[in-house]
mmCIF file of C-alpha atoms and ligand atoms in Angstrom:
data_model
loop_
_atom_site.group_PDB
_atom_site.id
_atom_site.type_symbol
_atom_site.label_atom_id
_atom_site.label_comp_id
_atom_site.label_asym_id
_atom_site.label_seq_id
_atom_site.Cartn_x
_atom_site.Cartn_y
_atom_site.Cartn_z
ATOM 1 C CA MET A 1394 12.557 13.688 -27.074
ATOM 2 C CA PRO A 1395 16.145 14.943 -26.754
ATOM 3 C CA ARG A 1396 17.179 17.652 -29.184
ATOM 4 C CA THR A 1397 20.718 18.444 -28.069
ATOM 5 C CA ALA A 1398 23.126 17.358 -25.364
ATOM 6 C CA THR A 1399 26.104 19.018 -23.722
ATOM 7 C CA HIS A 1400 28.390 17.489 -21.173
ATOM 8 C CA ASP A 1401 31.305 17.841 -18.848
ATOM 9 C CA THR A 1402 33.041 14.816 -17.367
ATOM 10 C CA ASN A 1403 30.451 14.220 -14.655
ATOM 11 C CA VAL A 1404 27.140 15.565 -15.965
ATOM 12 C CA VAL A 1405 25.224 15.388 -19.243
ATOM 13 C CA THR A 1406 22.650 18.141 -19.837
ATOM 14 C CA VAL A 1407 19.899 17.184 -22.281
ATOM 15 C CA THR A 1408 17.666 19.756 -23.959
ATOM 16 C CA PHE A 1409 14.381 18.241 -25.102
ATOM 17 C CA THR A 1410 12.347 19.309 -28.122
ATOM 18 C CA ASP A 1411 9.948 21.198 -25.813
ATOM 19 C CA ASP A 1412 12.968 23.261 -24.595
ATOM 20 C CA SER A 1413 12.928 21.650 -21.141
ATOM 21 C CA GLN A 1414 16.273 20.540 -19.791
ATOM 22 C CA ALA A 1415 17.374 17.733 -17.518
ATOM 23 C CA ARG A 1416 20.766 16.880 -16.097
ATOM 24 C CA PHE A 1417 22.004 13.304 -15.664
ATOM 25 C CA HIS A 1418 25.076 12.230 -13.712
ATOM 26 C CA ALA A 1419 27.722 10.046 -15.357
ATOM 27 C CA ILE A 1420 27.457 7.445 -12.586
ATOM 28 C CA TRP A 1421 23.660 7.337 -12.905
ATOM 29 C CA LEU A 1422 23.765 6.975 -16.690
ATOM 30 C CA ARG A 1423 26.371 4.235 -16.521
ATOM 31 C CA ASP A 1424 24.421 2.333 -13.862
ATOM 32 C CA ASN A 1425 21.293 2.543 -16.002
ATOM 33 C CA ALA A 1426 22.873 1.617 -19.316
ATOM 34 C CA LEU A 1427 20.517 -0.575 -21.345
ATOM 35 C CA ASP A 1428 23.100 -2.558 -23.311
ATOM 36 C CA PRO A 1429 23.030 -6.372 -23.100
ATOM 37 C CA ASP A 1430 26.227 -6.473 -21.016
ATOM 38 C CA THR A 1431 24.571 -4.311 -18.349
ATOM 39 C CA ARG A 1432 20.965 -5.526 -18.516
ATOM 40 C CA ALA A 1433 19.957 -9.095 -19.330
ATOM 41 C CA PRO A 1434 17.930 -8.874 -22.548
ATOM 42 C CA GLY A 1435 15.350 -11.472 -21.461
ATOM 43 C CA ASN A 1436 14.351 -10.538 -17.925
ATOM 44 C CA GLY A 1437 15.720 -7.003 -17.830
ATOM 45 C CA GLN A 1438 17.702 -7.645 -14.673
ATOM 46 C CA ARG A 1439 20.943 -5.793 -14.057
ATOM 47 C CA LEU A 1440 24.069 -7.867 -14.661
ATOM 48 C CA ILE A 1441 26.586 -5.548 -13.008
ATOM 49 C CA THR A 1442 27.120 -4.516 -9.405
ATOM 50 C CA ILE A 1443 27.875 -1.005 -8.237
ATOM 51 C CA GLY A 1444 31.468 -2.141 -7.732
ATOM 52 C CA ASP A 1445 31.772 -3.082 -11.407
ATOM 53 C CA ILE A 1446 31.422 0.591 -12.363
ATOM 54 C CA PRO A 1447 34.769 2.408 -12.212
ATOM 55 C CA ALA A 1448 34.777 4.939 -9.376
ATOM 56 C CA ASN A 1449 36.255 7.464 -11.788
ATOM 57 C CA ILE A 1450 33.534 6.946 -14.392
ATOM 58 C CA SER A 1451 33.211 9.941 -16.705
ATOM 59 C CA VAL A 1452 31.601 11.007 -19.960
ATOM 60 C CA SER A 1453 33.827 11.671 -22.958
ATOM 61 C CA ALA A 1454 31.097 12.168 -25.575
ATOM 62 C CA ALA A 1455 27.350 12.872 -25.537
ATOM 63 C CA ASP A 1456 25.416 13.289 -28.773
ATOM 64 C CA VAL A 1457 21.811 13.144 -29.916
ATOM 65 C CA LEU A 1458 21.314 10.882 -32.940
ATOM 66 C CA ASN A 1459 17.778 10.536 -34.328
ATOM 67 C CA GLY A 1460 16.401 11.592 -30.959
ATOM 68 C CA ASP A 1461 18.376 9.017 -28.997
ATOM 69 C CA LEU A 1462 21.174 9.999 -26.620
ATOM 70 C CA VAL A 1463 24.499 8.308 -27.327
ATOM 71 C CA ILE A 1464 27.040 8.422 -24.513
ATOM 72 C CA THR A 1465 30.644 7.267 -24.384
ATOM 73 C CA PHE A 1466 31.973 6.465 -20.924
ATOM 74 C CA GLN A 1467 35.597 6.463 -19.783
ATOM 75 C CA PRO A 1468 37.765 4.774 -18.686
ATOM 76 C CA GLU A 1469 35.768 1.855 -20.152
ATOM 77 C CA GLY A 1470 35.572 3.412 -23.623
ATOM 78 C CA LYS A 1471 32.015 2.061 -23.658
ATOM 79 C CA THR A 1472 29.333 3.624 -25.890
ATOM 80 C CA VAL A 1473 25.674 3.234 -24.891
ATOM 81 C CA THR A 1474 22.426 4.476 -26.460
ATOM 82 C CA PHE A 1475 19.470 5.725 -24.405
ATOM 83 C CA PRO A 1476 16.192 5.696 -26.376
ATOM 84 C CA ALA A 1477 14.474 9.034 -26.821
ATOM 85 C CA ASP A 1478 11.534 8.458 -24.495
ATOM 86 C CA TRP A 1479 13.465 6.570 -21.850
ATOM 87 C CA LEU A 1480 15.378 9.626 -20.656
ATOM 88 C CA ALA A 1481 12.291 11.817 -20.408
ATOM 89 C CA ASP A 1482 10.462 9.057 -18.535
ATOM 90 C CA HIS A 1483 13.279 8.684 -16.011
ATOM 91 C CA SER A 1484 14.318 12.287 -15.451
ATOM 92 C CA TYR A 1485 15.103 13.095 -11.822
ATOM 93 C CA ASP A 1486 16.267 16.683 -12.292
ATOM 94 C CA SER A 1487 13.116 18.323 -10.967
ATOM 95 C CA ALA A 1488 11.805 19.604 -7.674
ATOM 96 C CA GLN A 1489 11.110 16.513 -5.599
ATOM 97 C CA ALA A 1490 7.868 16.469 -3.639
ATOM 98 C CA ALA A 1491 8.823 17.012 -0.026
ATOM 99 C CA GLU A 1492 5.652 17.896 1.866
ATOM 100 C CA PHE A 1493 5.675 16.101 5.203
ATOM 101 C CA GLY A 1494 2.891 13.523 5.323
ATOM 102 C CA ARG A 1495 1.884 13.917 1.698
ATOM 103 C CA ILE A 1496 -0.315 11.413 -0.120
ATOM 104 C CA ALA A 1497 1.280 9.528 -3.015
ATOM 105 C CA THR A 1498 0.255 10.187 -6.585
ATOM 106 C CA GLY A 1499 -2.524 7.823 -7.639
ATOM 107 C CA ILE A 1500 -4.159 7.665 -4.220
ATOM 108 C CA THR A 1501 -7.457 9.436 -3.589
ATOM 109 C CA THR A 1502 -8.597 9.849 -0.005
ATOM 110 C CA TRP A 1503 -12.286 9.810 0.903
ATOM 111 C CA GLU A 1504 -14.862 9.908 3.627
ATOM 112 C CA ARG A 1505 -18.573 9.132 4.026
ATOM 113 C CA GLY A 1506 -20.576 9.987 0.951
ATOM 114 C CA ILE A 1507 -18.598 8.175 -1.697
ATOM 115 C CA ASP A 1508 -20.147 5.202 -3.419
ATOM 116 C CA ALA A 1509 -18.344 2.074 -2.314
ATOM 117 C CA PRO A 1510 -16.388 0.794 -5.329
ATOM 118 C CA SER A 1511 -17.661 -2.603 -6.317
ATOM 119 C CA GLY A 1512 -17.055 -5.385 -8.781
ATOM 120 C CA ASP A 1513 -19.320 -8.231 -9.804
ATOM 121 C CA TRP A 1514 -18.037 -11.757 -9.226
ATOM 122 C CA ASN A 1515 -18.895 -13.069 -12.682
ATOM 123 C CA GLU A 1516 -17.675 -9.953 -14.465
ATOM 124 C CA VAL A 1517 -14.276 -9.779 -12.771
ATOM 125 C CA HIS A 1518 -13.753 -13.447 -13.582
ATOM 126 C CA ALA A 1519 -14.813 -13.076 -17.222
ATOM 127 C CA SER A 1520 -13.711 -9.576 -18.184
ATOM 128 C CA PRO A 1521 -10.114 -8.322 -17.861
ATOM 129 C CA VAL A 1522 -11.397 -4.747 -17.941
ATOM 130 C CA ALA A 1523 -13.818 -5.376 -15.065
ATOM 131 C CA LYS A 1524 -11.104 -7.124 -13.122
ATOM 132 C CA ARG A 1525 -8.677 -4.305 -13.691
ATOM 133 C CA ASN A 1526 -11.183 -1.661 -12.649
ATOM 134 C CA TRP A 1527 -11.846 -3.590 -9.446
ATOM 135 C CA LEU A 1528 -8.122 -3.915 -8.681
ATOM 136 C CA ALA A 1529 -7.547 -0.266 -9.574
ATOM 137 C CA ALA A 1530 -10.181 0.765 -7.023
ATOM 138 C CA VAL A 1531 -8.270 -1.083 -4.305
ATOM 139 C CA ALA A 1532 -5.057 0.648 -5.400
ATOM 140 C CA GLU A 1533 -6.598 4.118 -5.509
ATOM 141 C CA LEU A 1534 -9.208 4.014 -2.731
ATOM 142 C CA GLY A 1535 -7.903 1.207 -0.538
ATOM 143 C CA PHE A 1536 -11.027 -0.925 -0.622
ATOM 144 C CA ALA A 1537 -13.603 -2.470 -2.940
ATOM 145 C CA LYS A 1538 -16.585 -4.737 -2.610
ATOM 146 C CA LEU A 1539 -17.205 -7.817 -4.707
ATOM 147 C CA THR A 1540 -20.833 -8.849 -5.118
ATOM 148 C CA GLY A 1541 -22.729 -11.743 -6.629
ATOM 149 C CA GLY A 1542 -20.347 -14.468 -5.490
ATOM 150 C CA PRO A 1543 -21.046 -18.014 -4.344
ATOM 151 C CA THR A 1544 -22.121 -18.742 -0.791
ATOM 152 C CA GLU A 1545 -19.970 -21.825 -0.295
ATOM 153 C CA PRO A 1546 -17.355 -21.776 2.470
ATOM 154 C CA GLU A 1547 -13.808 -20.968 1.285
ATOM 155 C CA SER A 1548 -15.066 -18.840 -1.605
ATOM 156 C CA LEU A 1549 -12.832 -16.078 -0.225
ATOM 157 C CA LEU A 1550 -9.783 -18.053 -1.332
ATOM 158 C CA LYS A 1551 -10.982 -17.603 -4.914
ATOM 159 C CA VAL A 1552 -11.015 -13.848 -4.374
ATOM 160 C CA ALA A 1553 -7.315 -13.959 -3.505
ATOM 161 C CA ASP A 1554 -6.704 -16.176 -6.547
ATOM 162 C CA LEU A 1555 -7.869 -13.319 -8.758
ATOM 163 C CA PHE A 1556 -4.703 -11.331 -8.077
ATOM 164 C CA GLY A 1557 -2.260 -13.158 -5.859
ATOM 165 C CA TYR A 1558 -1.880 -15.442 -2.900
ATOM 166 C CA VAL A 1559 -3.321 -15.943 0.539
ATOM 167 C CA ARG A 1560 -0.934 -15.056 3.331
ATOM 168 C CA GLU A 1561 -1.260 -17.819 5.874
ATOM 169 C CA THR A 1562 -0.836 -16.915 9.540
ATOM 170 C CA ASN A 1563 -1.246 -18.550 12.933
ATOM 171 C CA TYR A 1564 -5.004 -18.112 12.336
ATOM 172 C CA GLY A 1565 -4.641 -20.484 9.375
ATOM 173 C CA PRO A 1566 -5.138 -19.856 5.647
ATOM 174 C CA TYR A 1567 -8.423 -18.186 6.632
ATOM 175 C CA PHE A 1568 -10.418 -17.650 9.785
ATOM 176 C CA GLU A 1569 -14.060 -17.811 10.783
ATOM 177 C CA VAL A 1570 -15.684 -14.616 12.027
ATOM 178 C CA ARG A 1571 -18.714 -15.665 14.039
ATOM 179 C CA THR A 1572 -19.666 -15.867 17.657
ATOM 180 C CA GLU A 1573 -17.670 -18.424 19.574
ATOM 181 C CA VAL A 1574 -17.657 -19.596 23.168
ATOM 182 C CA ASN A 1575 -14.335 -18.642 24.848
ATOM 183 C CA PRO A 1576 -13.114 -16.759 21.801
ATOM 184 C CA THR A 1577 -9.392 -16.453 21.170
ATOM 185 C CA ASN A 1578 -10.052 -13.022 19.670
ATOM 186 C CA LEU A 1579 -12.768 -10.452 20.328
ATOM 187 C CA ALA A 1580 -13.536 -10.545 16.598
ATOM 188 C CA TYR A 1581 -15.234 -13.871 17.283
ATOM 189 C CA THR A 1582 -17.964 -12.347 19.440
ATOM 190 C CA GLY A 1583 -21.032 -10.234 18.783
ATOM 191 C CA LEU A 1584 -19.329 -7.120 20.172
ATOM 192 C CA GLY A 1585 -19.016 -4.052 18.001
ATOM 193 C CA LEU A 1586 -15.435 -3.380 17.031
ATOM 194 C CA GLN A 1587 -13.896 0.066 16.764
ATOM 195 C CA ALA A 1588 -12.376 0.812 13.387
ATOM 196 C CA HIS A 1589 -8.957 -0.781 13.261
ATOM 197 C CA THR A 1590 -6.302 -2.190 11.028
ATOM 198 C CA ASP A 1591 -5.682 -5.896 11.450
ATOM 199 C CA ASN A 1592 -2.677 -7.538 13.003
ATOM 200 C CA PRO A 1593 -0.484 -4.500 13.717
ATOM 201 C CA TYR A 1594 1.484 -6.882 15.927
ATOM 202 C CA ARG A 1595 2.923 -8.529 12.816
ATOM 203 C CA ASP A 1596 5.926 -7.114 11.033
ATOM 204 C CA PRO A 1597 5.211 -6.836 8.198
ATOM 205 C CA VAL A 1598 1.466 -6.600 8.660
ATOM 206 C CA PRO A 1599 -0.787 -8.435 6.207
ATOM 207 C CA THR A 1600 -1.256 -5.744 3.609
ATOM 208 C CA LEU A 1601 -4.674 -6.881 2.363
ATOM 209 C CA GLN A 1602 -7.636 -8.413 4.108
ATOM 210 C CA ILE A 1603 -10.609 -10.107 2.470
ATOM 211 C CA LEU A 1604 -13.823 -10.488 4.469
ATOM 212 C CA TYR A 1605 -16.395 -12.736 2.818
ATOM 213 C CA CYS A 1606 -20.013 -13.048 3.956
ATOM 214 C CA LEU A 1607 -21.701 -16.447 4.031
ATOM 215 C CA GLU A 1608 -24.628 -15.648 6.350
ATOM 216 C CA ASN A 1609 -25.851 -12.331 7.697
ATOM 217 C CA SER A 1610 -29.397 -12.488 9.007
ATOM 218 C CA ALA A 1611 -28.517 -11.135 12.467
ATOM 219 C CA GLU A 1612 -29.646 -7.677 13.484
ATOM 220 C CA GLY A 1613 -26.744 -5.253 12.999
ATOM 221 C CA GLY A 1614 -23.284 -6.397 12.059
ATOM 222 C CA ASP A 1615 -22.897 -3.741 9.365
ATOM 223 C CA SER A 1616 -19.380 -3.256 8.054
ATOM 224 C CA ILE A 1617 -17.796 0.183 8.153
ATOM 225 C CA VAL A 1618 -14.585 1.252 6.452
ATOM 226 C CA VAL A 1619 -12.622 4.396 7.257
ATOM 227 C CA ASP A 1620 -9.819 5.886 5.193
ATOM 228 C CA GLY A 1621 -6.878 6.034 7.570
ATOM 229 C CA PHE A 1622 -4.989 8.264 5.159
ATOM 230 C CA ARG A 1623 -7.816 10.812 5.219
ATOM 231 C CA ALA A 1624 -7.813 10.603 9.018
ATOM 232 C CA ALA A 1625 -4.057 11.195 9.062
ATOM 233 C CA GLU A 1626 -4.421 14.148 6.711
ATOM 234 C CA LYS A 1627 -6.982 15.674 9.054
ATOM 235 C CA LEU A 1628 -4.726 15.178 12.051
ATOM 236 C CA ARG A 1629 -1.813 16.699 10.137
ATOM 237 C CA ASP A 1630 -3.913 19.760 9.307
ATOM 238 C CA GLN A 1631 -5.408 20.135 12.793
ATOM 239 C CA ASN A 1632 -2.366 19.267 14.864
ATOM 240 C CA PRO A 1633 0.903 19.052 12.908
ATOM 241 C CA GLU A 1634 2.961 18.499 16.052
ATOM 242 C CA GLY A 1635 0.713 15.630 17.093
ATOM 243 C CA PHE A 1636 0.941 14.121 13.622
ATOM 244 C CA ALA A 1637 4.728 14.316 13.833
ATOM 245 C CA LEU A 1638 4.674 12.551 17.198
ATOM 246 C CA LEU A 1639 2.573 9.632 15.948
ATOM 247 C CA ALA A 1640 4.787 9.407 12.856
ATOM 248 C CA GLY A 1641 8.033 9.969 14.725
ATOM 249 C CA PHE A 1642 7.881 7.419 17.525
ATOM 250 C CA PRO A 1643 7.083 3.709 17.453
ATOM 251 C CA ALA A 1644 4.008 2.361 19.150
ATOM 252 C CA ARG A 1645 4.014 -1.204 20.411
ATOM 253 C CA PHE A 1646 1.568 -3.933 19.508
ATOM 254 C CA GLU A 1647 1.220 -7.449 20.853
ATOM 255 C CA TYR A 1648 -0.948 -10.524 20.514
ATOM 256 C CA LYS A 1649 -0.639 -13.610 22.699
ATOM 257 C CA GLY A 1650 -4.204 -14.841 22.755
ATOM 258 C CA SER A 1651 -3.410 -18.407 21.649
ATOM 259 C CA ASP A 1652 -1.041 -20.996 23.048
ATOM 260 C CA GLY A 1653 2.376 -20.849 21.455
ATOM 261 C CA VAL A 1654 1.825 -17.416 19.905
ATOM 262 C CA CYS A 1655 3.448 -14.183 21.066
ATOM 263 C CA LEU A 1656 3.567 -11.663 18.239
ATOM 264 C CA ARG A 1657 5.125 -8.272 18.913
ATOM 265 C CA SER A 1658 5.943 -5.260 16.833
ATOM 266 C CA ARG A 1659 7.463 -1.837 17.364
ATOM 267 C CA ARG A 1660 6.095 0.392 14.649
ATOM 268 C CA PRO A 1661 4.527 3.865 14.383
ATOM 269 C CA MET A 1662 0.777 4.450 14.155
ATOM 270 C CA ILE A 1663 1.438 6.738 11.205
ATOM 271 C CA GLU A 1664 4.239 5.528 8.954
ATOM 272 C CA LEU A 1665 6.047 7.817 6.531
ATOM 273 C CA SER A 1666 8.665 7.000 3.954
ATOM 274 C CA PRO A 1667 12.088 8.569 4.627
ATOM 275 C CA ASP A 1668 11.124 11.472 2.352
ATOM 276 C CA GLY A 1669 7.831 12.144 4.098
ATOM 277 C CA GLU A 1670 5.222 10.276 2.071
ATOM 278 C CA LEU A 1671 2.386 8.691 4.024
ATOM 279 C CA ILE A 1672 2.726 4.940 3.574
ATOM 280 C CA GLY A 1673 0.901 3.232 6.421
ATOM 281 C CA ILE A 1674 -1.490 3.371 9.341
ATOM 282 C CA ARG A 1675 -1.585 1.013 12.303
ATOM 283 C CA PHE A 1676 -4.492 1.552 14.640
ATOM 284 C CA ASN A 1677 -5.893 -1.132 16.905
ATOM 285 C CA ASN A 1678 -6.876 -0.589 20.511
ATOM 286 C CA ARG A 1679 -7.261 -4.306 21.188
ATOM 287 C CA SER A 1680 -3.680 -5.180 20.424
ATOM 288 C CA SER A 1681 -1.852 -2.081 21.575
ATOM 289 C CA ALA A 1682 0.893 -2.889 24.072
ATOM 290 C CA PRO A 1683 2.400 -0.380 26.535
ATOM 291 C CA PHE A 1684 4.124 2.384 24.601
ATOM 292 C CA VAL A 1685 7.650 2.679 25.950
ATOM 293 C CA ASP A 1686 9.513 4.400 23.116
ATOM 294 C CA ILE A 1687 8.137 7.911 23.520
ATOM 295 C CA PRO A 1688 10.248 10.285 25.613
ATOM 296 C CA PHE A 1689 8.755 11.098 29.018
ATOM 297 C CA GLU A 1690 8.321 14.779 28.212
ATOM 298 C CA LYS A 1691 6.437 13.974 24.979
ATOM 299 C CA MET A 1692 4.164 11.199 26.290
ATOM 300 C CA GLU A 1693 1.197 13.372 27.208
ATOM 301 C CA ALA A 1694 1.262 15.135 23.844
ATOM 302 C CA TYR A 1695 1.590 11.726 22.148
ATOM 303 C CA TYR A 1696 -1.520 10.482 23.939
ATOM 304 C CA ALA A 1697 -3.377 13.676 23.064
ATOM 305 C CA ALA A 1698 -2.549 13.106 19.388
ATOM 306 C CA TYR A 1699 -3.562 9.438 19.683
ATOM 307 C CA ARG A 1700 -6.897 10.489 21.210
ATOM 308 C CA GLN A 1701 -7.371 13.093 18.481
ATOM 309 C CA LEU A 1702 -6.648 10.559 15.718
ATOM 310 C CA GLY A 1703 -9.085 8.135 17.361
ATOM 311 C CA GLY A 1704 -11.726 10.850 17.477
ATOM 312 C CA ILE A 1705 -11.277 11.539 13.781
ATOM 313 C CA ILE A 1706 -11.498 7.826 12.950
ATOM 314 C CA ASP A 1707 -14.650 7.381 15.059
ATOM 315 C CA ASP A 1708 -16.368 10.431 13.575
ATOM 316 C CA PRO A 1709 -19.473 9.124 11.764
ATOM 317 C CA ALA A 1710 -18.693 11.574 8.965
ATOM 318 C CA MET A 1711 -15.645 9.467 8.104
ATOM 319 C CA GLY A 1712 -17.043 5.968 7.647
ATOM 320 C CA VAL A 1713 -18.562 4.296 4.616
ATOM 321 C CA SER A 1714 -20.936 1.590 5.818
ATOM 322 C CA PHE A 1715 -22.660 -1.308 4.157
ATOM 323 C CA LYS A 1716 -24.166 -4.600 5.197
ATOM 324 C CA LEU A 1717 -22.729 -7.566 3.369
ATOM 325 C CA GLU A 1718 -25.184 -10.055 1.945
ATOM 326 C CA PRO A 1719 -24.288 -13.726 1.540
ATOM 327 C CA GLY A 1720 -21.937 -14.039 -1.442
ATOM 328 C CA GLU A 1721 -20.617 -10.505 -0.983
ATOM 329 C CA SER A 1722 -17.166 -9.611 0.220
ATOM 330 C CA PHE A 1723 -14.857 -6.693 0.520
ATOM 331 C CA ILE A 1724 -11.143 -6.274 0.324
ATOM 332 C CA VAL A 1725 -9.263 -3.614 2.268
ATOM 333 C CA ASP A 1726 -5.753 -2.292 2.034
ATOM 334 C CA ASN A 1727 -4.805 -3.086 5.614
ATOM 335 C CA THR A 1728 -1.954 -0.565 5.564
ATOM 336 C CA ARG A 1729 -4.450 2.242 4.996
ATOM 337 C CA VAL A 1730 -8.159 1.517 5.418
ATOM 338 C CA LEU A 1731 -9.569 0.656 8.811
ATOM 339 C CA HIS A 1732 -12.580 -1.590 9.196
ATOM 340 C CA ALA A 1733 -15.185 -1.722 11.920
ATOM 341 C CA ARG A 1734 -18.405 -3.524 12.540
ATOM 342 C CA LEU A 1735 -21.513 -2.713 14.466
ATOM 343 C CA GLY A 1736 -22.449 -5.094 17.242
ATOM 344 C CA TYR A 1737 -24.992 -7.733 16.374
ATOM 345 C CA SER A 1738 -27.595 -9.629 18.345
ATOM 346 C CA GLY A 1739 -28.014 -13.329 18.941
ATOM 347 C CA ALA A 1740 -31.087 -13.563 16.725
ATOM 348 C CA GLY A 1741 -30.302 -14.842 13.242
ATOM 349 C CA SER A 1742 -26.778 -15.687 12.232
ATOM 350 C CA ARG A 1743 -23.692 -13.880 11.017
ATOM 351 C CA TRP A 1744 -20.895 -15.838 9.464
ATOM 352 C CA LEU A 1745 -18.008 -14.304 7.661
ATOM 353 C CA GLN A 1746 -14.723 -15.807 6.619
ATOM 354 C CA GLY A 1747 -11.609 -13.683 6.496
ATOM 355 C CA CYS A 1748 -8.167 -14.108 5.047
ATOM 356 C CA TYR A 1749 -5.080 -12.079 4.351
ATOM 357 C CA ALA A 1750 -3.204 -11.500 1.139
ATOM 358 C CA ASP A 1751 -0.578 -9.042 0.017
ATOM 359 C CA LYS A 1752 -0.806 -5.792 -1.843
ATOM 360 C CA ASP A 1753 2.389 -6.228 -3.820
ATOM 361 C CA GLY A 1754 0.751 -9.145 -5.656
ATOM 362 C CA LEU A 1755 -2.386 -7.121 -6.344
ATOM 363 C CA LEU A 1756 -0.400 -4.130 -7.597
ATOM 364 C CA SER A 1757 1.766 -6.428 -9.720
ATOM 365 C CA THR A 1758 -1.286 -8.017 -11.347
ATOM 366 C CA LEU A 1759 -2.771 -4.577 -11.938
ATOM 367 C CA ALA A 1760 0.434 -3.140 -13.413
ATOM 368 C CA ALA A 1761 0.934 -6.154 -15.677
ATOM 369 C CA MET A 1762 -2.643 -5.820 -16.947
ATOM 370 C CA GLU A 1763 -2.076 -2.126 -17.644
ATOM 371 C CA ILE A 1764 1.001 -2.974 -19.727
ATOM 372 C CA THR A 1765 -0.760 -5.640 -21.796
ATOM 373 C CA GLN A 1766 -4.091 -3.793 -22.281
ATOM 374 C CA PRO A 1767 -3.239 -0.100 -22.317
ATOM 375 C CA GLU A 1768 -6.406 0.975 -24.178
ATOM 376 C CA ALA A 1769 -8.691 -0.558 -21.594
ATOM 377 C CA ALA A 1770 -7.341 1.911 -19.033
ATOM 378 C CA GLU A 1771 -9.399 4.701 -20.590
HETATM 379 FE FE1 FE2 B 2746 -10.406 -6.854 11.857
#
C-alpha cells in the first residue's frame, strides 16, 4: 500500500510500504479516476472521452491518507482518491516483457507425455469447481476432454452452453464429421488429416472448436492434438530468422468448396501481438492459398521455415493422442492447438459432430467464476 507520494506537475511518484516505487503520469491518473463522474458506479464503464480531459492536465497535490492516494488535478480543481491496492495492482512503471515470440503468463506449453486434461459431464454440470477447473485447463493448456456425456445427436451444443455460444458458420450451427460421398470437405472422408487449425480462411477464425463423438467403432480414427505454441517455441529456438518470417509476413488461406462460399484471409501462420507476444497459430495445408505477400528474395527461406514448422508439428513426440468413445468430446483453442486424426477404415462406424464457439466467452465465464468463488481456485 502507498506510504508516501511526491509529485511534479506531470508525474506522481508513490513509495509503497515495501519501499518499492512506481511513477504515474497525470494524464494516466486522470483518465483512470474512479469517481462517479468519471466511471459509472453501476457498470464501471468510463463516462468521459479522452477529449474531455484537458490537454494541460496537471497535478497540484498528491498525498497519502490512510493508505489511499489523494490527487488534485488542475485546471479542473478536481480531487480524486485511488484506493491503496488499486495503484499497486495497476502499476505500469516496471520493465515490460519484450522477448520476441514469448508465451503469455498463464499459458503452459506441452508435448506428448502430459495427461490430457479432462472433465466429467455430470460433474462440470453440477459442480462450479469442476466446471472451473475444466475451463481453466482450456485457458492454460488450450484443450480439454469431456467424458461421460450423452450419446444423442446435438449434445455438443450443450457443451458450448456451459460457457458461451455456438458460432454459426456456412457449415451450419454444427457439422457432421463422417464419411460422405462427394464430400464438400476432406474432413468428411476416412482420410487421415495432418494436424491443423480449423478455418484459417476466416477472419477472425473460430477461436474454439468442439468435437463430440457419437459413434467410433471403426478401426483407427484416433484424435491427436498438438500444441502450436510449443511448436512455435521450438521453431523460434531452432531458427529465429525463420520464425520471424512466418510471423512477419501474411500467408493466404481460402475455401470455396461449396456453392456461394468463397472465404479468404491474409494472415500470418504465427501471429504476434505488436509487443511480441505469441497470440495465434494458423496452420492448414488443405486451405492454404498461394502465398503472394512474401518478398521474392525471402520466399525460399519462408518455405524452409514453413517446412521446418510442419516437421515439428508432425513429430510424433509432439502429439497427445486419444480415441474418443461415444459420449466423449474435446474442446480445442483453435488459435493455438492443432488437431489431427488418423485415417480410419470402412469397417464399423465413426460419427462425430463438430461446432465452433469463441474463447472470449469461455474466458469471460472463467474470470467471472474466479471473482465470485475465489477460494475454489486453490
Ligand atoms: Fe479440423
